[in-house]
Protein backbone atom coordinates (compact mmCIF):
# COMPACT_ATOMS: atom_id res chain seq x y z
CA UNK A 1 0.00 0.00 0.00
CA UNK A 2 2.81 2.37 0.90
CA UNK A 3 4.68 1.60 -2.28
CA UNK A 4 1.61 2.30 -4.34
CA UNK A 5 1.13 5.70 -2.68
CA UNK A 6 4.77 6.55 -3.20
CA UNK A 7 4.56 5.74 -6.88
CA UNK A 8 1.46 7.89 -7.26
CA UNK A 9 3.16 10.80 -5.53
CA UNK A 10 6.17 10.52 -7.80
CA UNK A 11 3.93 10.34 -10.88
CA UNK A 12 2.02 13.40 -9.72
CA UNK A 13 5.28 15.22 -9.02
CA UNK A 14 6.67 14.63 -12.51
CA UNK A 15 3.37 15.60 -14.10
CA UNK A 16 3.41 18.81 -12.10
CA UNK A 17 7.00 19.50 -13.17
CA UNK A 18 6.13 18.89 -16.84
CA UNK A 19 3.11 21.16 -16.68
CA UNK A 20 5.16 23.88 -14.98
CA UNK A 21 7.85 23.66 -17.65
CA UNK A 22 5.23 23.92 -20.39
CA UNK A 23 3.79 27.02 -18.73
CA UNK A 24 7.24 28.61 -18.45
CA UNK A 25 8.06 27.85 -22.08
CA UNK A 26 4.73 29.31 -23.23
CA UNK A 27 5.26 32.47 -21.25
CA UNK A 28 8.80 32.86 -22.57
CA UNK A 29 7.72 32.40 -26.17
CA UNK A 30 4.84 34.89 -25.87
CA UNK A 31 6.87 37.45 -23.93
CA UNK A 32 4.56 37.35 -20.97
CA UNK A 33 7.32 36.04 -18.75
CA UNK A 34 9.16 39.39 -18.63
CA UNK A 35 8.35 42.15 -16.31
CA UNK A 36 7.04 45.34 -17.98
CA UNK A 37 10.12 47.28 -16.88
CA UNK A 38 12.47 44.62 -18.32
CA UNK A 39 10.95 44.55 -21.84
CA UNK A 40 12.35 46.51 -24.78
CA UNK A 41 10.10 49.50 -25.11
CA UNK A 42 8.73 49.97 -28.64
CA UNK A 43 8.79 53.58 -30.01
CA UNK A 44 5.42 55.19 -29.81
CA UNK A 45 4.09 57.55 -32.49
CA UNK A 46 4.00 61.22 -31.64
CA UNK A 47 0.58 62.56 -30.89
CA UNK A 48 -0.99 64.40 -33.83
CA UNK A 49 -0.64 68.17 -33.97
CA UNK A 50 -3.70 69.98 -32.79
CA UNK A 51 -5.99 71.05 -35.62
CA UNK A 52 -5.90 74.82 -35.20
CA UNK A 53 -8.03 75.57 -38.31
CA UNK A 54 -11.47 74.15 -38.31
CA UNK A 55 -12.56 71.99 -41.27
CA UNK A 56 -15.24 74.55 -42.21
CA UNK A 57 -12.72 77.40 -42.35
CA UNK A 58 -10.25 75.31 -44.36
CA UNK A 59 -12.96 74.40 -46.88
CA UNK A 60 -13.88 78.09 -47.28
CA UNK A 61 -10.22 79.02 -47.78
CA UNK A 62 -9.78 76.35 -50.47
CA UNK A 63 -12.88 77.62 -52.29
CA UNK A 64 -11.63 81.21 -52.23
CA UNK A 65 -8.19 80.10 -53.50
CA UNK A 66 -9.73 78.16 -56.41
CA UNK A 67 -11.85 81.18 -57.39
CA UNK A 68 -8.82 83.49 -57.28
CA UNK A 69 -6.75 81.12 -59.44
CA UNK A 70 -9.59 80.82 -61.97
CA UNK A 71 -10.03 84.60 -62.14
CA UNK A 72 -6.27 85.09 -62.60
CA UNK A 73 -6.21 82.54 -65.45
CA UNK A 74 -9.16 84.25 -67.19
CA UNK A 75 -7.48 87.64 -66.79
CA UNK A 76 -4.25 86.31 -68.31
CA UNK A 77 -6.08 84.90 -71.33
CA UNK A 78 -7.94 88.20 -71.80
CA UNK A 79 -4.71 90.22 -71.74
CA UNK A 80 -3.06 87.90 -74.26
CA UNK A 81 -6.04 88.02 -76.62
CA UNK A 82 -6.39 91.80 -76.34
CA UNK A 83 -2.69 92.55 -76.84
CA UNK A 84 -2.20 94.50 -80.09
CA UNK A 85 -0.07 93.00 -82.81
CA UNK A 86 3.44 94.40 -82.87
CA UNK A 87 4.49 95.89 -86.16
CA UNK A 88 7.40 94.33 -87.95
CA UNK A 89 10.69 96.08 -87.46
CA UNK A 90 13.16 96.94 -90.20
CA UNK A 91 15.21 93.82 -89.43
CA UNK A 92 12.15 91.60 -90.07
CA UNK A 93 11.20 93.23 -93.39
CA UNK A 94 12.37 91.92 -96.75
CA UNK A 95 15.31 93.91 -98.09
CA UNK A 96 14.66 95.05 -101.66
CA UNK A 97 18.38 95.57 -102.37
CA UNK A 98 21.77 95.77 -100.69
CA UNK A 99 23.93 98.89 -100.61
CA UNK A 100 27.66 98.80 -101.26
CA UNK A 101 29.52 96.12 -103.14
CA UNK A 102 32.23 96.15 -105.79
CA UNK A 103 30.17 94.89 -108.72
CA UNK A 104 30.84 97.18 -111.69
CA UNK A 105 27.87 98.80 -113.37
CA UNK A 106 27.56 100.42 -116.78
CA UNK A 107 24.75 102.76 -115.69
CA UNK A 108 25.93 106.39 -115.61
CA UNK A 109 24.72 108.68 -112.88
CA UNK A 110 22.50 111.57 -114.00
CA UNK A 111 23.94 115.05 -114.01
CA UNK A 112 23.65 116.91 -110.74
CA UNK A 113 23.51 113.82 -108.52
CA UNK A 114 25.62 114.26 -105.37
CA UNK A 115 24.01 111.76 -102.96
CA UNK A 116 24.30 108.19 -104.18
CA UNK A 117 25.56 104.71 -103.33
CA UNK A 118 26.15 101.55 -105.36
CA UNK A 119 23.65 98.73 -104.87
CA UNK A 120 23.28 95.05 -105.70
CA UNK A 121 20.01 93.27 -106.45
CA UNK A 122 19.56 89.51 -106.32
CA UNK A 123 18.38 88.67 -109.83
CA UNK A 124 18.76 84.90 -109.50
CA UNK A 125 16.11 84.61 -106.79
CA UNK A 126 14.51 88.04 -106.40
CA UNK A 127 12.22 88.55 -103.43
CA UNK A 128 8.91 89.54 -104.98
CA UNK A 129 6.92 91.06 -102.11
CA UNK A 130 3.20 90.44 -101.89
CA UNK A 131 0.43 92.75 -100.62
CA UNK A 132 0.45 92.91 -96.85
CA UNK A 133 4.19 92.36 -96.51
CA UNK A 134 6.81 94.92 -95.57
CA UNK A 135 9.94 95.82 -97.52
CA UNK A 136 13.11 97.45 -96.24
CA UNK A 137 14.76 100.04 -98.49
CA UNK A 138 18.41 100.90 -97.71
CA UNK A 139 19.26 104.48 -98.70
CA UNK A 140 22.59 106.30 -99.04
CA UNK A 141 24.15 107.15 -95.70
CA UNK A 142 22.91 104.02 -93.90
CA UNK A 143 19.29 105.10 -93.55
CA UNK A 144 16.60 102.44 -93.96
CA UNK A 145 12.94 102.90 -94.71
CA UNK A 146 10.08 100.45 -94.29
CA UNK A 147 7.38 100.24 -96.94
CA UNK A 148 3.97 98.60 -96.62
CA UNK A 149 3.24 96.76 -99.88
CA UNK A 150 -0.34 97.42 -100.97
CA UNK A 151 -0.55 95.92 -104.46
CA UNK A 152 1.47 93.87 -106.93
CA UNK A 153 1.17 93.02 -110.62
CA UNK A 154 2.76 90.58 -113.03
CA UNK A 155 2.77 91.82 -116.59
CA UNK A 156 2.32 89.55 -119.64
CA UNK A 157 5.96 90.10 -120.61
CA UNK A 158 7.13 88.65 -117.28
CA UNK A 159 7.88 91.93 -115.49
CA UNK A 160 6.83 92.11 -111.86
CA UNK A 161 5.98 95.34 -110.05
CA UNK A 162 4.71 96.25 -106.63
CA UNK A 163 3.40 99.47 -105.11
CA UNK A 164 3.21 100.71 -101.54
CA UNK A 165 3.69 103.62 -99.14
CA UNK A 166 6.13 104.47 -96.37
CA UNK A 167 5.19 102.90 -93.07
CA UNK A 168 3.61 105.39 -90.66
CA UNK A 169 3.18 108.10 -93.32
CA UNK A 170 -0.26 107.27 -94.67
CA UNK A 171 -0.42 107.54 -98.46
CA UNK A 172 1.65 110.69 -98.83
CA UNK A 173 4.88 108.97 -99.88
CA UNK A 174 4.38 106.26 -102.53
CA UNK A 175 7.01 103.72 -103.58
CA UNK A 176 7.01 101.77 -106.87
CA UNK A 177 9.47 99.04 -107.86
CA UNK A 178 9.60 97.06 -111.13
CA UNK A 179 11.62 93.93 -111.90
CA UNK A 180 12.47 93.25 -115.53
CA UNK A 181 14.32 90.34 -117.10
CA UNK A 182 17.73 91.96 -116.46
CA UNK A 183 16.96 95.37 -114.97
CA UNK A 184 15.29 96.82 -111.89
CA UNK A 185 13.85 100.30 -111.49
CA UNK A 186 12.35 101.92 -108.39
CA UNK A 187 11.13 105.35 -107.29
CA UNK A 188 11.00 106.23 -103.60
CA UNK A 189 9.41 109.39 -102.21
CA UNK A 190 10.27 110.47 -98.67
CA UNK A 191 9.82 113.55 -96.50
CA UNK A 192 13.47 114.43 -97.29
CA UNK A 193 13.11 114.11 -101.06
CA UNK A 194 12.78 111.43 -103.71
CA UNK A 195 15.19 108.64 -104.66
CA UNK A 196 15.69 106.51 -107.73
CA UNK A 197 17.12 103.02 -108.05
CA UNK A 198 18.48 101.74 -111.34
CA UNK A 199 20.08 98.33 -111.75
CA UNK A 200 21.21 96.18 -114.67
CA UNK A 201 22.28 92.56 -114.21
CA UNK A 202 22.15 92.98 -110.44
CA UNK A 203 24.36 96.11 -110.20
CA UNK A 204 23.36 99.75 -110.11
CA UNK A 205 22.80 102.87 -108.06
CA UNK A 206 20.46 104.31 -105.47
CA UNK A 207 20.62 108.09 -105.63
CA UNK A 208 18.74 111.10 -104.42
CA UNK A 209 17.08 113.05 -107.19
CA UNK A 210 18.42 116.59 -107.33
CA UNK A 211 15.92 119.33 -106.65
CA UNK A 212 15.12 121.98 -109.23
CA UNK A 213 17.37 124.39 -107.35
CA UNK A 214 20.31 121.97 -107.55
CA UNK A 215 19.76 121.40 -111.26
CA UNK A 216 19.75 125.08 -112.14
CA UNK A 217 23.07 126.84 -112.63
CA UNK A 218 23.80 129.98 -110.63
CA UNK A 219 22.65 133.11 -112.46
CA UNK A 220 20.66 131.11 -115.03
CA UNK A 221 16.91 131.14 -115.29
CA UNK A 222 15.21 127.83 -114.68
CA UNK A 223 12.66 128.47 -117.41
CA UNK A 224 12.79 128.58 -121.20
CA UNK A 225 12.28 131.90 -122.97
CA UNK A 226 10.28 131.74 -126.19
CA UNK A 227 11.20 134.60 -128.55
CA UNK A 228 8.32 136.59 -129.96
CA UNK A 229 7.97 136.75 -133.73
CA UNK A 230 7.12 140.23 -134.98
CA UNK A 231 5.03 140.51 -138.09
CA UNK A 232 6.34 143.01 -140.60
CA UNK A 233 3.88 145.25 -142.22
Tab-separated table of C-alpha atoms in Angstrom, residues 3-222:
chain	number	residue	atom	x	y	z
A	3	UNK	CA	4.677	1.602	-2.279
A	4	UNK	CA	1.611	2.304	-4.342
A	5	UNK	CA	1.130	5.701	-2.681
A	6	UNK	CA	4.773	6.547	-3.195
A	7	UNK	CA	4.565	5.738	-6.884
A	8	UNK	CA	1.462	7.891	-7.260
A	9	UNK	CA	3.155	10.803	-5.526
A	10	UNK	CA	6.170	10.524	-7.799
A	11	UNK	CA	3.927	10.337	-10.877
A	12	UNK	CA	2.016	13.403	-9.719
A	13	UNK	CA	5.285	15.223	-9.022
A	14	UNK	CA	6.667	14.633	-12.507
A	15	UNK	CA	3.369	15.595	-14.099
A	16	UNK	CA	3.410	18.810	-12.103
A	17	UNK	CA	7.003	19.495	-13.171
A	18	UNK	CA	6.132	18.894	-16.840
A	19	UNK	CA	3.107	21.162	-16.681
A	20	UNK	CA	5.160	23.884	-14.983
A	21	UNK	CA	7.854	23.656	-17.654
A	22	UNK	CA	5.234	23.923	-20.389
A	23	UNK	CA	3.786	27.021	-18.734
A	24	UNK	CA	7.236	28.609	-18.451
A	25	UNK	CA	8.062	27.849	-22.083
A	26	UNK	CA	4.733	29.309	-23.230
A	27	UNK	CA	5.260	32.473	-21.247
A	28	UNK	CA	8.803	32.861	-22.565
A	29	UNK	CA	7.723	32.395	-26.173
A	30	UNK	CA	4.843	34.894	-25.875
A	31	UNK	CA	6.866	37.450	-23.928
A	32	UNK	CA	4.564	37.347	-20.968
A	33	UNK	CA	7.321	36.044	-18.752
A	34	UNK	CA	9.159	39.387	-18.632
A	35	UNK	CA	8.352	42.150	-16.310
A	36	UNK	CA	7.037	45.339	-17.975
A	37	UNK	CA	10.117	47.277	-16.878
A	38	UNK	CA	12.467	44.619	-18.318
A	39	UNK	CA	10.952	44.547	-21.838
A	40	UNK	CA	12.346	46.512	-24.784
A	41	UNK	CA	10.101	49.505	-25.112
A	42	UNK	CA	8.729	49.974	-28.643
A	43	UNK	CA	8.793	53.575	-30.015
A	44	UNK	CA	5.419	55.187	-29.814
A	45	UNK	CA	4.087	57.549	-32.487
A	46	UNK	CA	4.001	61.219	-31.635
A	47	UNK	CA	0.578	62.564	-30.885
A	48	UNK	CA	-0.988	64.400	-33.834
A	49	UNK	CA	-0.640	68.170	-33.972
A	50	UNK	CA	-3.702	69.977	-32.788
A	51	UNK	CA	-5.989	71.049	-35.622
A	52	UNK	CA	-5.904	74.822	-35.203
A	53	UNK	CA	-8.027	75.568	-38.306
A	54	UNK	CA	-11.472	74.145	-38.309
A	55	UNK	CA	-12.560	71.990	-41.269
A	56	UNK	CA	-15.240	74.549	-42.213
A	57	UNK	CA	-12.724	77.401	-42.349
A	58	UNK	CA	-10.247	75.310	-44.359
A	59	UNK	CA	-12.955	74.399	-46.883
A	60	UNK	CA	-13.879	78.092	-47.283
A	61	UNK	CA	-10.216	79.021	-47.781
A	62	UNK	CA	-9.785	76.353	-50.469
A	63	UNK	CA	-12.878	77.621	-52.287
A	64	UNK	CA	-11.625	81.214	-52.229
A	65	UNK	CA	-8.194	80.097	-53.499
A	66	UNK	CA	-9.734	78.162	-56.406
A	67	UNK	CA	-11.852	81.184	-57.385
A	68	UNK	CA	-8.820	83.488	-57.281
A	69	UNK	CA	-6.753	81.124	-59.440
A	70	UNK	CA	-9.592	80.821	-61.970
A	71	UNK	CA	-10.027	84.603	-62.135
A	72	UNK	CA	-6.272	85.085	-62.604
A	73	UNK	CA	-6.206	82.543	-65.446
A	74	UNK	CA	-9.162	84.250	-67.188
A	75	UNK	CA	-7.479	87.635	-66.786
A	76	UNK	CA	-4.250	86.311	-68.308
A	77	UNK	CA	-6.085	84.898	-71.327
A	78	UNK	CA	-7.940	88.197	-71.799
A	79	UNK	CA	-4.710	90.218	-71.736
A	80	UNK	CA	-3.056	87.902	-74.258
A	81	UNK	CA	-6.038	88.024	-76.623
A	82	UNK	CA	-6.394	91.800	-76.342
A	83	UNK	CA	-2.690	92.548	-76.835
A	84	UNK	CA	-2.202	94.504	-80.092
A	85	UNK	CA	-0.073	93.003	-82.812
A	86	UNK	CA	3.437	94.400	-82.867
A	87	UNK	CA	4.494	95.891	-86.165
A	88	UNK	CA	7.402	94.325	-87.952
A	89	UNK	CA	10.693	96.083	-87.458
A	90	UNK	CA	13.163	96.935	-90.198
A	91	UNK	CA	15.207	93.815	-89.427
A	92	UNK	CA	12.148	91.598	-90.075
A	93	UNK	CA	11.197	93.228	-93.385
A	94	UNK	CA	12.370	91.918	-96.748
A	95	UNK	CA	15.307	93.915	-98.088
A	96	UNK	CA	14.658	95.051	-101.660
A	97	UNK	CA	18.383	95.566	-102.369
A	98	UNK	CA	21.772	95.773	-100.686
A	99	UNK	CA	23.929	98.887	-100.612
A	100	UNK	CA	27.659	98.795	-101.257
A	101	UNK	CA	29.516	96.118	-103.142
A	102	UNK	CA	32.229	96.153	-105.794
A	103	UNK	CA	30.174	94.893	-108.722
A	104	UNK	CA	30.838	97.179	-111.689
A	105	UNK	CA	27.874	98.804	-113.374
A	106	UNK	CA	27.561	100.422	-116.782
A	107	UNK	CA	24.753	102.763	-115.691
A	108	UNK	CA	25.930	106.386	-115.613
A	109	UNK	CA	24.723	108.682	-112.880
A	110	UNK	CA	22.497	111.574	-114.003
A	111	UNK	CA	23.938	115.053	-114.011
A	112	UNK	CA	23.650	116.911	-110.739
A	113	UNK	CA	23.506	113.816	-108.522
A	114	UNK	CA	25.616	114.265	-105.371
A	115	UNK	CA	24.009	111.758	-102.959
A	116	UNK	CA	24.300	108.185	-104.185
A	117	UNK	CA	25.558	104.714	-103.334
A	118	UNK	CA	26.150	101.547	-105.357
A	119	UNK	CA	23.655	98.729	-104.872
A	120	UNK	CA	23.283	95.054	-105.698
A	121	UNK	CA	20.012	93.271	-106.448
A	122	UNK	CA	19.565	89.512	-106.322
A	123	UNK	CA	18.383	88.674	-109.835
A	124	UNK	CA	18.758	84.897	-109.505
A	125	UNK	CA	16.108	84.606	-106.790
A	126	UNK	CA	14.514	88.038	-106.400
A	127	UNK	CA	12.223	88.552	-103.433
A	128	UNK	CA	8.909	89.536	-104.984
A	129	UNK	CA	6.923	91.064	-102.111
A	130	UNK	CA	3.199	90.441	-101.895
A	131	UNK	CA	0.433	92.755	-100.625
A	132	UNK	CA	0.450	92.910	-96.846
A	133	UNK	CA	4.190	92.357	-96.512
A	134	UNK	CA	6.810	94.919	-95.575
A	135	UNK	CA	9.936	95.824	-97.522
A	136	UNK	CA	13.114	97.446	-96.235
A	137	UNK	CA	14.757	100.036	-98.487
A	138	UNK	CA	18.414	100.903	-97.707
A	139	UNK	CA	19.255	104.480	-98.701
A	140	UNK	CA	22.591	106.301	-99.045
A	141	UNK	CA	24.148	107.146	-95.698
A	142	UNK	CA	22.912	104.019	-93.904
A	143	UNK	CA	19.287	105.098	-93.554
A	144	UNK	CA	16.602	102.441	-93.959
A	145	UNK	CA	12.937	102.900	-94.710
A	146	UNK	CA	10.077	100.448	-94.293
A	147	UNK	CA	7.379	100.243	-96.940
A	148	UNK	CA	3.975	98.595	-96.620
A	149	UNK	CA	3.239	96.759	-99.877
A	150	UNK	CA	-0.336	97.419	-100.973
A	151	UNK	CA	-0.552	95.924	-104.464
A	152	UNK	CA	1.466	93.866	-106.934
A	153	UNK	CA	1.166	93.023	-110.618
A	154	UNK	CA	2.765	90.577	-113.028
A	155	UNK	CA	2.769	91.825	-116.594
A	156	UNK	CA	2.317	89.546	-119.637
A	157	UNK	CA	5.965	90.097	-120.614
A	158	UNK	CA	7.129	88.649	-117.279
A	159	UNK	CA	7.882	91.930	-115.492
A	160	UNK	CA	6.828	92.113	-111.857
A	161	UNK	CA	5.980	95.339	-110.053
A	162	UNK	CA	4.707	96.254	-106.631
A	163	UNK	CA	3.399	99.472	-105.114
A	164	UNK	CA	3.213	100.707	-101.539
A	165	UNK	CA	3.690	103.618	-99.140
A	166	UNK	CA	6.130	104.471	-96.369
A	167	UNK	CA	5.186	102.901	-93.074
A	168	UNK	CA	3.609	105.386	-90.664
A	169	UNK	CA	3.182	108.102	-93.321
A	170	UNK	CA	-0.261	107.273	-94.671
A	171	UNK	CA	-0.419	107.536	-98.455
A	172	UNK	CA	1.653	110.694	-98.827
A	173	UNK	CA	4.876	108.970	-99.880
A	174	UNK	CA	4.385	106.263	-102.526
A	175	UNK	CA	7.008	103.716	-103.579
A	176	UNK	CA	7.008	101.768	-106.866
A	177	UNK	CA	9.469	99.038	-107.857
A	178	UNK	CA	9.598	97.058	-111.126
A	179	UNK	CA	11.625	93.932	-111.902
A	180	UNK	CA	12.473	93.245	-115.531
A	181	UNK	CA	14.319	90.345	-117.096
A	182	UNK	CA	17.730	91.963	-116.459
A	183	UNK	CA	16.965	95.367	-114.972
A	184	UNK	CA	15.286	96.817	-111.894
A	185	UNK	CA	13.852	100.297	-111.486
A	186	UNK	CA	12.354	101.919	-108.391
A	187	UNK	CA	11.135	105.349	-107.293
A	188	UNK	CA	10.999	106.227	-103.601
A	189	UNK	CA	9.410	109.386	-102.208
A	190	UNK	CA	10.269	110.465	-98.671
A	191	UNK	CA	9.825	113.553	-96.499
A	192	UNK	CA	13.472	114.427	-97.294
A	193	UNK	CA	13.105	114.112	-101.056
A	194	UNK	CA	12.782	111.429	-103.714
A	195	UNK	CA	15.189	108.644	-104.656
A	196	UNK	CA	15.687	106.513	-107.734
A	197	UNK	CA	17.120	103.021	-108.052
A	198	UNK	CA	18.481	101.737	-111.340
A	199	UNK	CA	20.084	98.331	-111.745
A	200	UNK	CA	21.213	96.179	-114.672
A	201	UNK	CA	22.284	92.556	-114.208
A	202	UNK	CA	22.152	92.976	-110.444
A	203	UNK	CA	24.357	96.106	-110.198
A	204	UNK	CA	23.363	99.749	-110.114
A	205	UNK	CA	22.803	102.871	-108.056
A	206	UNK	CA	20.457	104.308	-105.475
A	207	UNK	CA	20.624	108.092	-105.628
A	208	UNK	CA	18.742	111.105	-104.417
A	209	UNK	CA	17.077	113.050	-107.188
A	210	UNK	CA	18.422	116.590	-107.332
A	211	UNK	CA	15.918	119.327	-106.649
A	212	UNK	CA	15.124	121.982	-109.233
A	213	UNK	CA	17.371	124.389	-107.352
A	214	UNK	CA	20.305	121.967	-107.547
A	215	UNK	CA	19.755	121.400	-111.259
A	216	UNK	CA	19.746	125.077	-112.144
A	217	UNK	CA	23.065	126.839	-112.628
A	218	UNK	CA	23.798	129.977	-110.632
A	219	UNK	CA	22.645	133.111	-112.460
A	220	UNK	CA	20.662	131.111	-115.029
A	221	UNK	CA	16.906	131.143	-115.288
A	222	UNK	CA	15.214	127.827	-114.683
